[in-house]
Amino acid sequence: MDFFKYIHAVGTGPKGNRDLSFEESKDMMQQVLDQSVPSEQIAAFLLGWRLKPETTEEFRGALAACDEQTQKENVPNSIELGYPFDGKAKNPYIFPLVARMLEKTDLNLVIMGDEKQPAKDGITIKNICENISLHKNIKYFDRKNYLNKLHNLTNTRNKLGLRSGFNTIEKLPKVANSSYAITGVFHKPYVKKYVEIFSDKYERFALIQGNEGTPELFSKGRLWIAKGDDVEEIIIDPKYYGIHYQKSWDKITLQDSLNQLNNPSDEYLKLAQLNAAVYLFIAQKYDSIEEAFEALN
């Protein structure tokens, strides 16, 4: 279809806008990935799509187009961690320490990274993975290799400078064919949408009120486990496990983040243990987070 028809569908205002079908959204995404239309039209569509806003069916169609282009590699016994591609700005990452806690288990962590995307000016997964030695149970996938066409849209997205529907669909590409996955979510209303988009792709799918939108728990929050159409909600409080880590509210540098990973405090290590226990529970290695936490002692 003529791409301008997709711009018209999302950019004519409340009275003229309409939702795209699955097939239309897939075609739209294929044209965007191929960059067969001008970057100005891509940016115009992304802005209108965000304001309309996007539907579950549209997300699923766009995701299907990405899936057909994704170069995959099987990583057995793995859980895919869906991080935002705009990074973390105020706190360090904890996944390298989580991997350290999981070394004696058979669970592998799958993470994905790329150059920074809008809109947060954060430290990215790619920044960390290029500056630290990763444990052997972490499999890092660079999007430049597994989905180069989406990587090539980085410049257009950064010129737009705003979040778009891509920020949602890019989190979980299932690049390693993992049976389990978890991603972060800011607001509870988005839980249902994420479940509708992603849950049928995994044996078990989870969301967490993670630090800065990541699948990393730093303070009291909710964990949601999708079971078909049902979603179980679990409250997790680090203080219950004797953890009193104080998260930062100030912007940190890449070096600050690396320093905390290379020289972790006792509280930060205990927080890593709790996150590792959450992942083991999601991957059905233990019947509860408490049981997994104790097993890691």
PDB file of C-alpha atoms in Angstrom:
ATOM      1  CA  MET A   1       0.000   0.000   0.000  1.00  0.00           C
ATOM      2  CA  ASP A   2       1.050   3.603  -0.599  1.00  0.00           C
ATOM      3  CA  PHE A   3       2.760   4.642   2.646  1.00  0.00           C
ATOM      4  CA  PHE A   4       1.027   8.011   2.624  1.00  0.00           C
ATOM      5  CA  LYS A   5      -2.250   6.175   3.336  1.00  0.00           C
ATOM      6  CA  TYR A   6      -0.747   4.987   6.621  1.00  0.00           C
ATOM      7  CA  ILE A   7       0.286   8.539   7.501  1.00  0.00           C
ATOM      8  CA  HIS A   8      -3.255   9.690   6.685  1.00  0.00           C
ATOM      9  CA  ALA A   9      -4.678   6.938   8.929  1.00  0.00           C
ATOM     10  CA  VAL A  10      -2.786   8.158  11.992  1.00  0.00           C
ATOM     11  CA  GLY A  11      -2.245  11.851  11.283  1.00  0.00           C
ATOM     12  CA  THR A  12      -5.573  13.501  10.407  1.00  0.00           C
ATOM     13  CA  GLY A  13      -6.920  13.986  13.919  1.00  0.00           C
ATOM     14  CA  PRO A  14      -9.503  12.246  16.134  1.00  0.00           C
ATOM     15  CA  LYS A  15     -12.298  12.404  13.544  1.00  0.00           C
ATOM     16  CA  GLY A  16     -10.228  11.143  10.615  1.00  0.00           C
ATOM     17  CA  ASN A  17      -7.812   8.733  12.268  1.00  0.00           C
ATOM     18  CA  ARG A  18      -8.343   4.996  12.058  1.00  0.00           C
ATOM     19  CA  ASP A  19      -6.529   1.913  13.342  1.00  0.00           C
ATOM     20  CA  LEU A  20      -4.446  -0.180  10.969  1.00  0.00           C
ATOM     21  CA  SER A  21      -5.196  -3.865  10.505  1.00  0.00           C
ATOM     22  CA  PHE A  22      -2.584  -6.511  11.348  1.00  0.00           C
ATOM     23  CA  GLU A  23      -1.615  -6.844   7.677  1.00  0.00           C
ATOM     24  CA  GLU A  24      -1.486  -3.076   7.143  1.00  0.00           C
ATOM     25  CA  SER A  25       0.730  -2.637  10.180  1.00  0.00           C
ATOM     26  CA  LYS A  26       3.005  -5.432   8.997  1.00  0.00           C
ATOM     27  CA  ASP A  27       3.265  -3.819   5.558  1.00  0.00           C
ATOM     28  CA  MET A  28       3.919  -0.434   7.144  1.00  0.00           C
ATOM     29  CA  MET A  29       6.751  -1.879   9.211  1.00  0.00           C
ATOM     30  CA  GLN A  30       8.259  -3.683   6.244  1.00  0.00           C
ATOM     31  CA  GLN A  31       8.392  -0.424   4.297  1.00  0.00           C
ATOM     32  CA  VAL A  32       9.922   1.361   7.277  1.00  0.00           C
ATOM     33  CA  LEU A  33      12.566  -1.331   7.788  1.00  0.00           C
ATOM     34  CA  ASP A  34      13.442  -1.266   4.092  1.00  0.00           C
ATOM     35  CA  GLN A  35      13.493   2.556   4.223  1.00  0.00           C
ATOM     36  CA  SER A  36      11.693   2.494   0.887  1.00  0.00           C
ATOM     37  CA  VAL A  37      10.003   5.772   1.897  1.00  0.00           C
ATOM     38  CA  PRO A  38      11.671   9.068   2.895  1.00  0.00           C
ATOM     39  CA  SER A  39      12.823   9.465   6.494  1.00  0.00           C
ATOM     40  CA  GLU A  40      10.492  12.480   6.835  1.00  0.00           C
ATOM     41  CA  GLN A  41       7.496  10.233   6.131  1.00  0.00           C
ATOM     42  CA  ILE A  42       8.736   7.638   8.608  1.00  0.00           C
ATOM     43  CA  ALA A  43       9.074  10.303  11.312  1.00  0.00           C
ATOM     44  CA  ALA A  44       5.642  11.737  10.478  1.00  0.00           C
ATOM     45  CA  PHE A  45       4.048   8.315  10.796  1.00  0.00           C
ATOM     46  CA  LEU A  46       5.790   7.523  14.094  1.00  0.00           C
ATOM     47  CA  LEU A  47       4.608  10.803  15.616  1.00  0.00           C
ATOM     48  CA  GLY A  48       1.018  10.363  14.441  1.00  0.00           C
ATOM     49  CA  TRP A  49       0.979   6.710  15.492  1.00  0.00           C
ATOM     50  CA  ARG A  50       2.101   7.628  18.990  1.00  0.00           C
ATOM     51  CA  LEU A  51      -0.567  10.339  19.338  1.00  0.00           C
ATOM     52  CA  LYS A  52      -3.421   8.241  17.896  1.00  0.00           C
ATOM     53  CA  PRO A  53      -2.330   5.960  19.891  1.00  0.00           C
ATOM     54  CA  GLU A  54      -1.105   2.486  18.845  1.00  0.00           C
ATOM     55  CA  THR A  55      -3.301  -0.617  19.222  1.00  0.00           C
ATOM     56  CA  THR A  56      -2.349  -4.147  20.220  1.00  0.00           C
ATOM     57  CA  GLU A  57      -3.166  -5.404  16.719  1.00  0.00           C
ATOM     58  CA  GLU A  58      -0.893  -2.759  15.184  1.00  0.00           C
ATOM     59  CA  PHE A  59       1.942  -3.682  17.548  1.00  0.00           C
ATOM     60  CA  ARG A  60       1.549  -7.352  16.689  1.00  0.00           C
ATOM     61  CA  GLY A  61       1.621  -6.638  12.961  1.00  0.00           C
ATOM     62  CA  ALA A  62       4.749  -4.494  13.245  1.00  0.00           C
ATOM     63  CA  LEU A  63       6.373  -7.106  15.453  1.00  0.00           C
ATOM     64  CA  ALA A  64       5.623  -9.818  12.865  1.00  0.00           C
ATOM     65  CA  ALA A  65       7.495  -7.805  10.222  1.00  0.00           C
ATOM     66  CA  CYS A  66      10.481  -7.442  12.549  1.00  0.00           C
ATOM     67  CA  ASP A  67      10.382 -11.124  13.418  1.00  0.00           C
ATOM     68  CA  GLU A  68      10.741 -12.113   9.754  1.00  0.00           C
ATOM     69  CA  GLN A  69      13.928 -10.020   9.523  1.00  0.00           C
ATOM     70  CA  THR A  70      15.502 -11.089  12.829  1.00  0.00           C
ATOM     71  CA  GLN A  71      18.561 -13.365  12.732  1.00  0.00           C
ATOM     72  CA  LYS A  72      18.069 -15.822  15.590  1.00  0.00           C
ATOM     73  CA  GLU A  73      20.277 -18.182  17.545  1.00  0.00           C
ATOM     74  CA  ASN A  74      19.047 -20.821  19.987  1.00  0.00           C
ATOM     75  CA  VAL A  75      20.171 -20.314  23.593  1.00  0.00           C
ATOM     76  CA  PRO A  76      18.823 -23.249  25.662  1.00  0.00           C
ATOM     77  CA  ASN A  77      17.638 -22.764  29.259  1.00  0.00           C
ATOM     78  CA  SER A  78      17.419 -19.006  28.832  1.00  0.00           C
ATOM     79  CA  ILE A  79      15.307 -16.092  29.940  1.00  0.00           C
ATOM     80  CA  GLU A  80      15.093 -13.030  27.694  1.00  0.00           C
ATOM     81  CA  LEU A  81      15.429  -9.720  29.541  1.00  0.00           C
ATOM     82  CA  GLY A  82      13.611  -6.911  27.742  1.00  0.00           C
ATOM     83  CA  TYR A  83      15.471  -3.673  28.443  1.00  0.00           C
ATOM     84  CA  PRO A  84      14.517  -0.260  27.030  1.00  0.00           C
ATOM     85  CA  PHE A  85      16.938   0.942  24.368  1.00  0.00           C
ATOM     86  CA  ASP A  86      17.092   4.491  25.763  1.00  0.00           C
ATOM     87  CA  GLY A  87      19.170   3.275  28.712  1.00  0.00           C
ATOM     88  CA  LYS A  88      19.332   3.994  32.434  1.00  0.00           C
ATOM     89  CA  ALA A  89      20.180   7.487  33.649  1.00  0.00           C
ATOM     90  CA  LYS A  90      20.121   7.409  37.456  1.00  0.00           C
ATOM     91  CA  ASN A  91      21.160   3.927  38.560  1.00  0.00           C
ATOM     92  CA  PRO A  92      23.683   1.277  37.519  1.00  0.00           C
ATOM     93  CA  TYR A  93      22.702  -1.941  35.803  1.00  0.00           C
ATOM     94  CA  ILE A  94      22.628  -5.078  37.889  1.00  0.00           C
ATOM     95  CA  PHE A  95      22.410  -7.890  35.297  1.00  0.00           C
ATOM     96  CA  PRO A  96      26.180  -8.707  35.380  1.00  0.00           C
ATOM     97  CA  LEU A  97      25.888  -9.370  39.120  1.00  0.00           C
ATOM     98  CA  VAL A  98      22.675 -11.345  38.611  1.00  0.00           C
ATOM     99  CA  ALA A  99      24.568 -13.574  36.177  1.00  0.00           C
ATOM    100  CA  ARG A 100      27.228 -14.058  38.847  1.00  0.00           C
ATOM    101  CA  MET A 101      24.526 -15.239  41.266  1.00  0.00           C
ATOM    102  CA  LEU A 102      23.200 -17.659  38.637  1.00  0.00           C
ATOM    103  CA  GLU A 103      26.556 -19.235  37.727  1.00  0.00           C
ATOM    104  CA  LYS A 104      25.812 -22.450  39.620  1.00  0.00           C
ATOM    105  CA  THR A 105      22.391 -22.819  37.986  1.00  0.00           C
ATOM    106  CA  ASP A 106      21.585 -23.761  34.396  1.00  0.00           C
ATOM    107  CA  LEU A 107      19.728 -20.519  33.628  1.00  0.00           C
ATOM    108  CA  ASN A 108      21.214 -18.237  30.961  1.00  0.00           C
ATOM    109  CA  LEU A 109      20.439 -14.536  30.573  1.00  0.00           C
ATOM    110  CA  VAL A 110      19.687 -13.149  27.105  1.00  0.00           C
ATOM    111  CA  ILE A 111      20.075  -9.394  26.611  1.00  0.00           C
ATOM    112  CA  MET A 112      19.910  -7.134  23.564  1.00  0.00           C
ATOM    113  CA  GLY A 113      21.505  -3.765  22.874  1.00  0.00           C
ATOM    114  CA  ASP A 114      22.140  -1.050  20.306  1.00  0.00           C
ATOM    115  CA  GLU A 115      23.103   2.597  20.032  1.00  0.00           C
ATOM    116  CA  LYS A 116      21.012   4.868  22.268  1.00  0.00           C
ATOM    117  CA  GLN A 117      17.449   5.482  21.110  1.00  0.00           C
ATOM    118  CA  PRO A 118      15.151   8.336  22.233  1.00  0.00           C
ATOM    119  CA  ALA A 119      13.963   9.686  24.506  1.00  0.00           C
ATOM    120  CA  LYS A 120      15.973   9.223  27.733  1.00  0.00           C
ATOM    121  CA  ASP A 121      19.654  10.193  27.650  1.00  0.00           C
ATOM    122  CA  GLY A 122      20.731   7.082  29.507  1.00  0.00           C
ATOM    123  CA  ILE A 123      23.567   4.569  29.674  1.00  0.00           C
ATOM    124  CA  THR A 124      22.748   1.692  27.348  1.00  0.00           C
ATOM    125  CA  ILE A 125      23.135  -2.065  27.572  1.00  0.00           C
ATOM    126  CA  LYS A 126      25.620  -1.760  24.706  1.00  0.00           C
ATOM    127  CA  ASN A 127      27.697   0.731  26.731  1.00  0.00           C
ATOM    128  CA  ILE A 128      27.961  -1.770  29.586  1.00  0.00           C
ATOM    129  CA  CYS A 129      28.661  -4.824  27.448  1.00  0.00           C
ATOM    130  CA  GLU A 130      31.478  -3.048  25.624  1.00  0.00           C
ATOM    131  CA  ASN A 131      33.175  -2.061  28.868  1.00  0.00           C
ATOM    132  CA  ILE A 132      32.901  -5.076  31.153  1.00  0.00           C
ATOM    133  CA  SER A 133      33.740  -8.779  31.039  1.00  0.00           C
ATOM    134  CA  LEU A 134      30.474 -10.704  30.824  1.00  0.00           C
ATOM    135  CA  HIS A 135      29.928 -13.994  32.615  1.00  0.00           C
ATOM    136  CA  LYS A 136      29.588 -17.008  30.363  1.00  0.00           C
ATOM    137  CA  ASN A 137      25.886 -17.360  31.263  1.00  0.00           C
ATOM    138  CA  ILE A 138      25.086 -13.987  29.622  1.00  0.00           C
ATOM    139  CA  LYS A 139      24.397 -14.007  25.894  1.00  0.00           C
ATOM    140  CA  TYR A 140      24.523 -10.483  24.468  1.00  0.00           C
ATOM    141  CA  PHE A 141      22.976  -9.795  21.059  1.00  0.00           C
ATOM    142  CA  ASP A 142      23.832  -6.564  19.237  1.00  0.00           C
ATOM    143  CA  ARG A 143      20.953  -5.348  17.077  1.00  0.00           C
ATOM    144  CA  LYS A 144      23.397  -4.245  14.404  1.00  0.00           C
ATOM    145  CA  ASN A 145      23.824  -7.962  13.782  1.00  0.00           C
ATOM    146  CA  TYR A 146      20.429  -9.513  14.533  1.00  0.00           C
ATOM    147  CA  LEU A 147      18.128  -6.816  13.064  1.00  0.00           C
ATOM    148  CA  ASN A 148      20.324  -4.438  11.103  1.00  0.00           C
ATOM    149  CA  LYS A 149      17.407  -2.739   9.348  1.00  0.00           C
ATOM    150  CA  LEU A 150      15.975  -1.500  12.661  1.00  0.00           C
ATOM    151  CA  HIS A 151      19.460  -0.511  13.814  1.00  0.00           C
ATOM    152  CA  ASN A 152      19.772   1.592  10.640  1.00  0.00           C
ATOM    153  CA  LEU A 153      16.759   3.681  11.722  1.00  0.00           C
ATOM    154  CA  THR A 154      18.632   5.022  14.753  1.00  0.00           C
ATOM    155  CA  ASN A 155      19.505   8.334  13.096  1.00  0.00           C
ATOM    156  CA  THR A 156      15.912   8.983  12.007  1.00  0.00           C
ATOM    157  CA  ARG A 157      14.594   8.137  15.467  1.00  0.00           C
ATOM    158  CA  ASN A 158      17.109  10.353  17.230  1.00  0.00           C
ATOM    159  CA  LYS A 159      16.284  13.268  14.913  1.00  0.00           C
ATOM    160  CA  LEU A 160      12.624  12.828  15.861  1.00  0.00           C
ATOM    161  CA  GLY A 161      13.770  12.781  19.488  1.00  0.00           C
ATOM    162  CA  LEU A 162      10.564  11.283  20.915  1.00  0.00           C
ATOM    163  CA  ARG A 163       9.407   7.889  22.065  1.00  0.00           C
ATOM    164  CA  SER A 164       7.508   5.914  19.452  1.00  0.00           C
ATOM    165  CA  GLY A 165       5.833   2.559  19.013  1.00  0.00           C
ATOM    166  CA  PHE A 166       9.271   1.123  18.309  1.00  0.00           C
ATOM    167  CA  ASN A 167      10.196   1.590  21.980  1.00  0.00           C
ATOM    168  CA  THR A 168       7.592  -1.046  22.821  1.00  0.00           C
ATOM    169  CA  ILE A 169       8.056  -3.662  20.125  1.00  0.00           C
ATOM    170  CA  GLU A 170      11.872  -3.649  20.157  1.00  0.00           C
ATOM    171  CA  LYS A 171      12.212  -4.825  23.771  1.00  0.00           C
ATOM    172  CA  LEU A 172      11.582  -8.523  23.136  1.00  0.00           C
ATOM    173  CA  PRO A 173      12.683  -9.781  19.696  1.00  0.00           C
ATOM    174  CA  LYS A 174      12.910 -13.417  20.883  1.00  0.00           C
ATOM    175  CA  VAL A 175      16.324 -13.483  19.251  1.00  0.00           C
ATOM    176  CA  ALA A 176      17.421 -16.547  21.263  1.00  0.00           C
ATOM    177  CA  ASN A 177      14.132 -18.482  21.083  1.00  0.00           C
ATOM    178  CA  SER A 178      13.951 -18.312  24.880  1.00  0.00           C
ATOM    179  CA  SER A 179      11.056 -20.061  26.593  1.00  0.00           C
ATOM    180  CA  TYR A 180      10.854 -17.359  29.270  1.00  0.00           C
ATOM    181  CA  ALA A 181      10.886 -13.570  29.173  1.00  0.00           C
ATOM    182  CA  ILE A 182      10.513 -10.577  31.453  1.00  0.00           C
ATOM    183  CA  THR A 183      10.387  -6.871  30.707  1.00  0.00           C
ATOM    184  CA  GLY A 184       9.863  -3.725  32.735  1.00  0.00           C
ATOM    185  CA  VAL A 185       6.725  -1.636  32.785  1.00  0.00           C
ATOM    186  CA  PHE A 186       6.112   1.807  34.299  1.00  0.00           C
ATOM    187  CA  HIS A 187       2.348   1.858  34.689  1.00  0.00           C
ATOM    188  CA  LYS A 188      -0.130  -0.903  35.517  1.00  0.00           C
ATOM    189  CA  PRO A 189      -2.499  -0.090  32.579  1.00  0.00           C
ATOM    190  CA  TYR A 190       0.287  -1.143  30.194  1.00  0.00           C
ATOM    191  CA  VAL A 191       0.450  -4.639  31.702  1.00  0.00           C
ATOM    192  CA  LYS A 192      -2.588  -5.857  29.762  1.00  0.00           C
ATOM    193  CA  LYS A 193      -1.232  -4.429  26.495  1.00  0.00           C
ATOM    194  CA  TYR A 194       2.191  -6.039  26.932  1.00  0.00           C
ATOM    195  CA  VAL A 195       0.574  -9.375  27.779  1.00  0.00           C
ATOM    196  CA  GLU A 196      -1.568  -9.198  24.637  1.00  0.00           C
ATOM    197  CA  ILE A 197       1.466  -8.372  22.487  1.00  0.00           C
ATOM    198  CA  PHE A 198       4.067 -10.779  23.839  1.00  0.00           C
ATOM    199  CA  SER A 199       2.733 -13.499  26.136  1.00  0.00           C
ATOM    200  CA  ASP A 200       1.824 -16.085  23.474  1.00  0.00           C
ATOM    201  CA  LYS A 201       5.431 -16.077  22.239  1.00  0.00           C
ATOM    202  CA  TYR A 202       6.775 -17.603  25.459  1.00  0.00           C
ATOM    203  CA  GLU A 203       6.089 -20.529  27.751  1.00  0.00           C
ATOM    204  CA  ARG A 204       6.002 -18.034  30.618  1.00  0.00           C
ATOM    205  CA  PHE A 205       5.955 -14.250  30.302  1.00  0.00           C
ATOM    206  CA  ALA A 206       6.379 -11.721  33.110  1.00  0.00           C
ATOM    207  CA  LEU A 207       6.440  -7.979  33.708  1.00  0.00           C
ATOM    208  CA  ILE A 208       7.899  -6.089  36.615  1.00  0.00           C
ATOM    209  CA  GLN A 209       7.807  -2.546  37.990  1.00  0.00           C
ATOM    210  CA  GLY A 210      11.538  -2.368  37.427  1.00  0.00           C
ATOM    211  CA  ASN A 211      14.028   0.422  37.945  1.00  0.00           C
ATOM    212  CA  GLU A 212      13.792   3.019  35.137  1.00  0.00           C
ATOM    213  CA  GLY A 213      11.575   0.740  33.067  1.00  0.00           C
ATOM    214  CA  THR A 214      14.038  -2.164  33.125  1.00  0.00           C
ATOM    215  CA  PRO A 215      13.440  -5.764  34.277  1.00  0.00           C
ATOM    216  CA  GLU A 216      15.602  -5.006  37.336  1.00  0.00           C
ATOM    217  CA  LEU A 217      13.955  -4.668  40.758  1.00  0.00           C
ATOM    218  CA  PHE A 218      15.594  -2.039  42.984  1.00  0.00           C
ATOM    219  CA  SER A 219      12.758  -1.263  45.406  1.00  0.00           C
ATOM    220  CA  LYS A 220       9.301  -2.488  46.381  1.00  0.00           C
ATOM    221  CA  GLY A 221       7.243  -3.239  43.293  1.00  0.00           C
ATOM    222  CA  ARG A 222       4.884  -5.576  41.497  1.00  0.00           C
ATOM    223  CA  LEU A 223       5.610  -8.650  39.420  1.00  0.00           C
ATOM    224  CA  TRP A 224       2.998  -9.874  36.944  1.00  0.00           C
ATOM    225  CA  ILE A 225       3.006 -13.447  35.601  1.00  0.00           C
ATOM    226  CA  ALA A 226       0.873 -14.151  32.518  1.00  0.00           C
ATOM    227  CA  LYS A 227      -1.032 -17.432  32.545  1.00  0.00           C
ATOM    228  CA  GLY A 228      -3.075 -17.479  29.367  1.00  0.00           C
ATOM    229  CA  ASP A 229      -5.608 -14.674  29.682  1.00  0.00           C
ATOM    230  CA  ASP A 230      -5.083 -14.477  33.434  1.00  0.00           C
ATOM    231  CA  VAL A 231      -2.396 -12.356  35.073  1.00  0.00           C
ATOM    232  CA  GLU A 232      -1.127 -13.095  38.578  1.00  0.00           C
ATOM    233  CA  GLU A 233       0.183 -10.129  40.568  1.00  0.00           C
ATOM    234  CA  ILE A 234       2.890 -10.557  43.216  1.00  0.00           C
ATOM    235  CA  ILE A 235       4.230  -7.826  45.511  1.00  0.00           C
ATOM    236  CA  ILE A 236       7.998  -7.977  46.043  1.00  0.00           C
ATOM    237  CA  ASP A 237       9.635  -5.947  48.817  1.00  0.00           C
ATOM    238  CA  PRO A 238      13.441  -6.160  49.131  1.00  0.00           C
ATOM    239  CA  LYS A 239      13.136  -5.289  52.844  1.00  0.00           C
ATOM    240  CA  TYR A 240      11.343  -8.639  53.367  1.00  0.00           C
ATOM    241  CA  TYR A 241      14.620 -10.279  52.329  1.00  0.00           C
ATOM    242  CA  GLY A 242      16.718  -8.050  54.571  1.00  0.00           C
ATOM    243  CA  ILE A 243      17.839  -5.795  51.727  1.00  0.00           C
ATOM    244  CA  HIS A 244      18.129  -2.053  52.350  1.00  0.00           C
ATOM    245  CA  TYR A 245      19.657  -0.754  49.131  1.00  0.00           C
ATOM    246  CA  GLN A 246      19.121   2.959  48.499  1.00  0.00           C
ATOM    247  CA  LYS A 247      18.571   3.699  44.827  1.00  0.00           C
ATOM    248  CA  SER A 248      19.887   6.919  43.325  1.00  0.00           C
ATOM    249  CA  TRP A 249      17.782   9.871  42.196  1.00  0.00           C
ATOM    250  CA  ASP A 250      20.702  11.684  40.567  1.00  0.00           C
ATOM    251  CA  LYS A 251      22.139  11.198  37.103  1.00  0.00           C
ATOM    252  CA  ILE A 252      25.206   8.964  37.000  1.00  0.00           C
ATOM    253  CA  THR A 253      27.993   8.479  34.462  1.00  0.00           C
ATOM    254  CA  LEU A 254      29.031   5.305  32.669  1.00  0.00           C
ATOM    255  CA  GLN A 255      32.110   5.149  34.877  1.00  0.00           C
ATOM    256  CA  ASP A 256      29.920   5.391  38.014  1.00  0.00           C
ATOM    257  CA  SER A 257      27.865   2.457  36.739  1.00  0.00           C
ATOM    258  CA  LEU A 258      30.958   0.382  35.951  1.00  0.00           C
ATOM    259  CA  ASN A 259      32.512   1.164  39.342  1.00  0.00           C
ATOM    260  CA  GLN A 260      29.439  -0.113  41.189  1.00  0.00           C
ATOM    261  CA  LEU A 261      29.518  -3.313  39.138  1.00  0.00           C
ATOM    262  CA  ASN A 262      33.236  -3.869  39.668  1.00  0.00           C
ATOM    263  CA  ASN A 263      33.124  -2.994  43.372  1.00  0.00           C
ATOM    264  CA  PRO A 264      29.589  -3.853  44.528  1.00  0.00           C
ATOM    265  CA  SER A 265      28.438  -3.165  48.064  1.00  0.00           C
ATOM    266  CA  ASP A 266      27.003  -5.978  50.167  1.00  0.00           C
ATOM    267  CA  GLU A 267      23.503  -4.534  49.748  1.00  0.00           C
ATOM    268  CA  TYR A 268      23.919  -4.377  45.977  1.00  0.00           C
ATOM    269  CA  LEU A 269      24.987  -8.035  45.897  1.00  0.00           C
ATOM    270  CA  LYS A 270      21.949  -9.008  47.951  1.00  0.00           C
ATOM    271  CA  LEU A 271      19.768  -7.062  45.525  1.00  0.00           C
ATOM    272  CA  ALA A 272      21.353  -9.025  42.675  1.00  0.00           C
ATOM    273  CA  GLN A 273      20.522 -12.228  44.549  1.00  0.00           C
ATOM    274  CA  LEU A 274      16.871 -11.184  44.790  1.00  0.00           C
ATOM    275  CA  ASN A 275      16.696 -10.396  41.069  1.00  0.00           C
ATOM    276  CA  ALA A 276      18.306 -13.758  40.303  1.00  0.00           C
ATOM    277  CA  ALA A 277      15.659 -15.450  42.477  1.00  0.00           C
ATOM    278  CA  VAL A 278      12.889 -13.654  40.550  1.00  0.00           C
ATOM    279  CA  TYR A 279      14.280 -14.914  37.237  1.00  0.00           C
ATOM    280  CA  LEU A 280      14.618 -18.481  38.560  1.00  0.00           C
ATOM    281  CA  PHE A 281      10.990 -18.339  39.690  1.00  0.00           C
ATOM    282  CA  ILE A 282       9.798 -17.078  36.306  1.00  0.00           C
ATOM    283  CA  ALA A 283      11.798 -19.842  34.603  1.00  0.00           C
ATOM    284  CA  GLN A 284      10.008 -22.371  36.823  1.00  0.00           C
ATOM    285  CA  LYS A 285      13.181 -23.564  38.533  1.00  0.00           C
ATOM    286  CA  TYR A 286      11.568 -22.992  41.944  1.00  0.00           C
ATOM    287  CA  ASP A 287       8.011 -22.773  43.191  1.00  0.00           C
ATOM    288  CA  SER A 288       8.482 -19.387  44.867  1.00  0.00           C
ATOM    289  CA  ILE A 289      10.834 -16.417  44.941  1.00  0.00           C
ATOM    290  CA  GLU A 290      11.552 -17.121  48.623  1.00  0.00           C
ATOM    291  CA  GLU A 291      12.645 -20.703  47.845  1.00  0.00           C
ATOM    292  CA  ALA A 292      14.898 -19.511  45.012  1.00  0.00           C
ATOM    293  CA  PHE A 293      16.416 -16.767  47.181  1.00  0.00           C
ATOM    294  CA  GLU A 294      17.293 -19.235  49.914  1.00  0.00           C
ATOM    295  CA  ALA A 295      18.775 -21.679  47.410  1.00  0.00           C
ATOM    296  CA  LEU A 296      21.171 -18.959  46.202  1.00  0.00           C
ATOM    297  CA  ASN A 297      22.617 -18.372  49.692  1.00  0.00           C
TER     298      ASN A 297
END
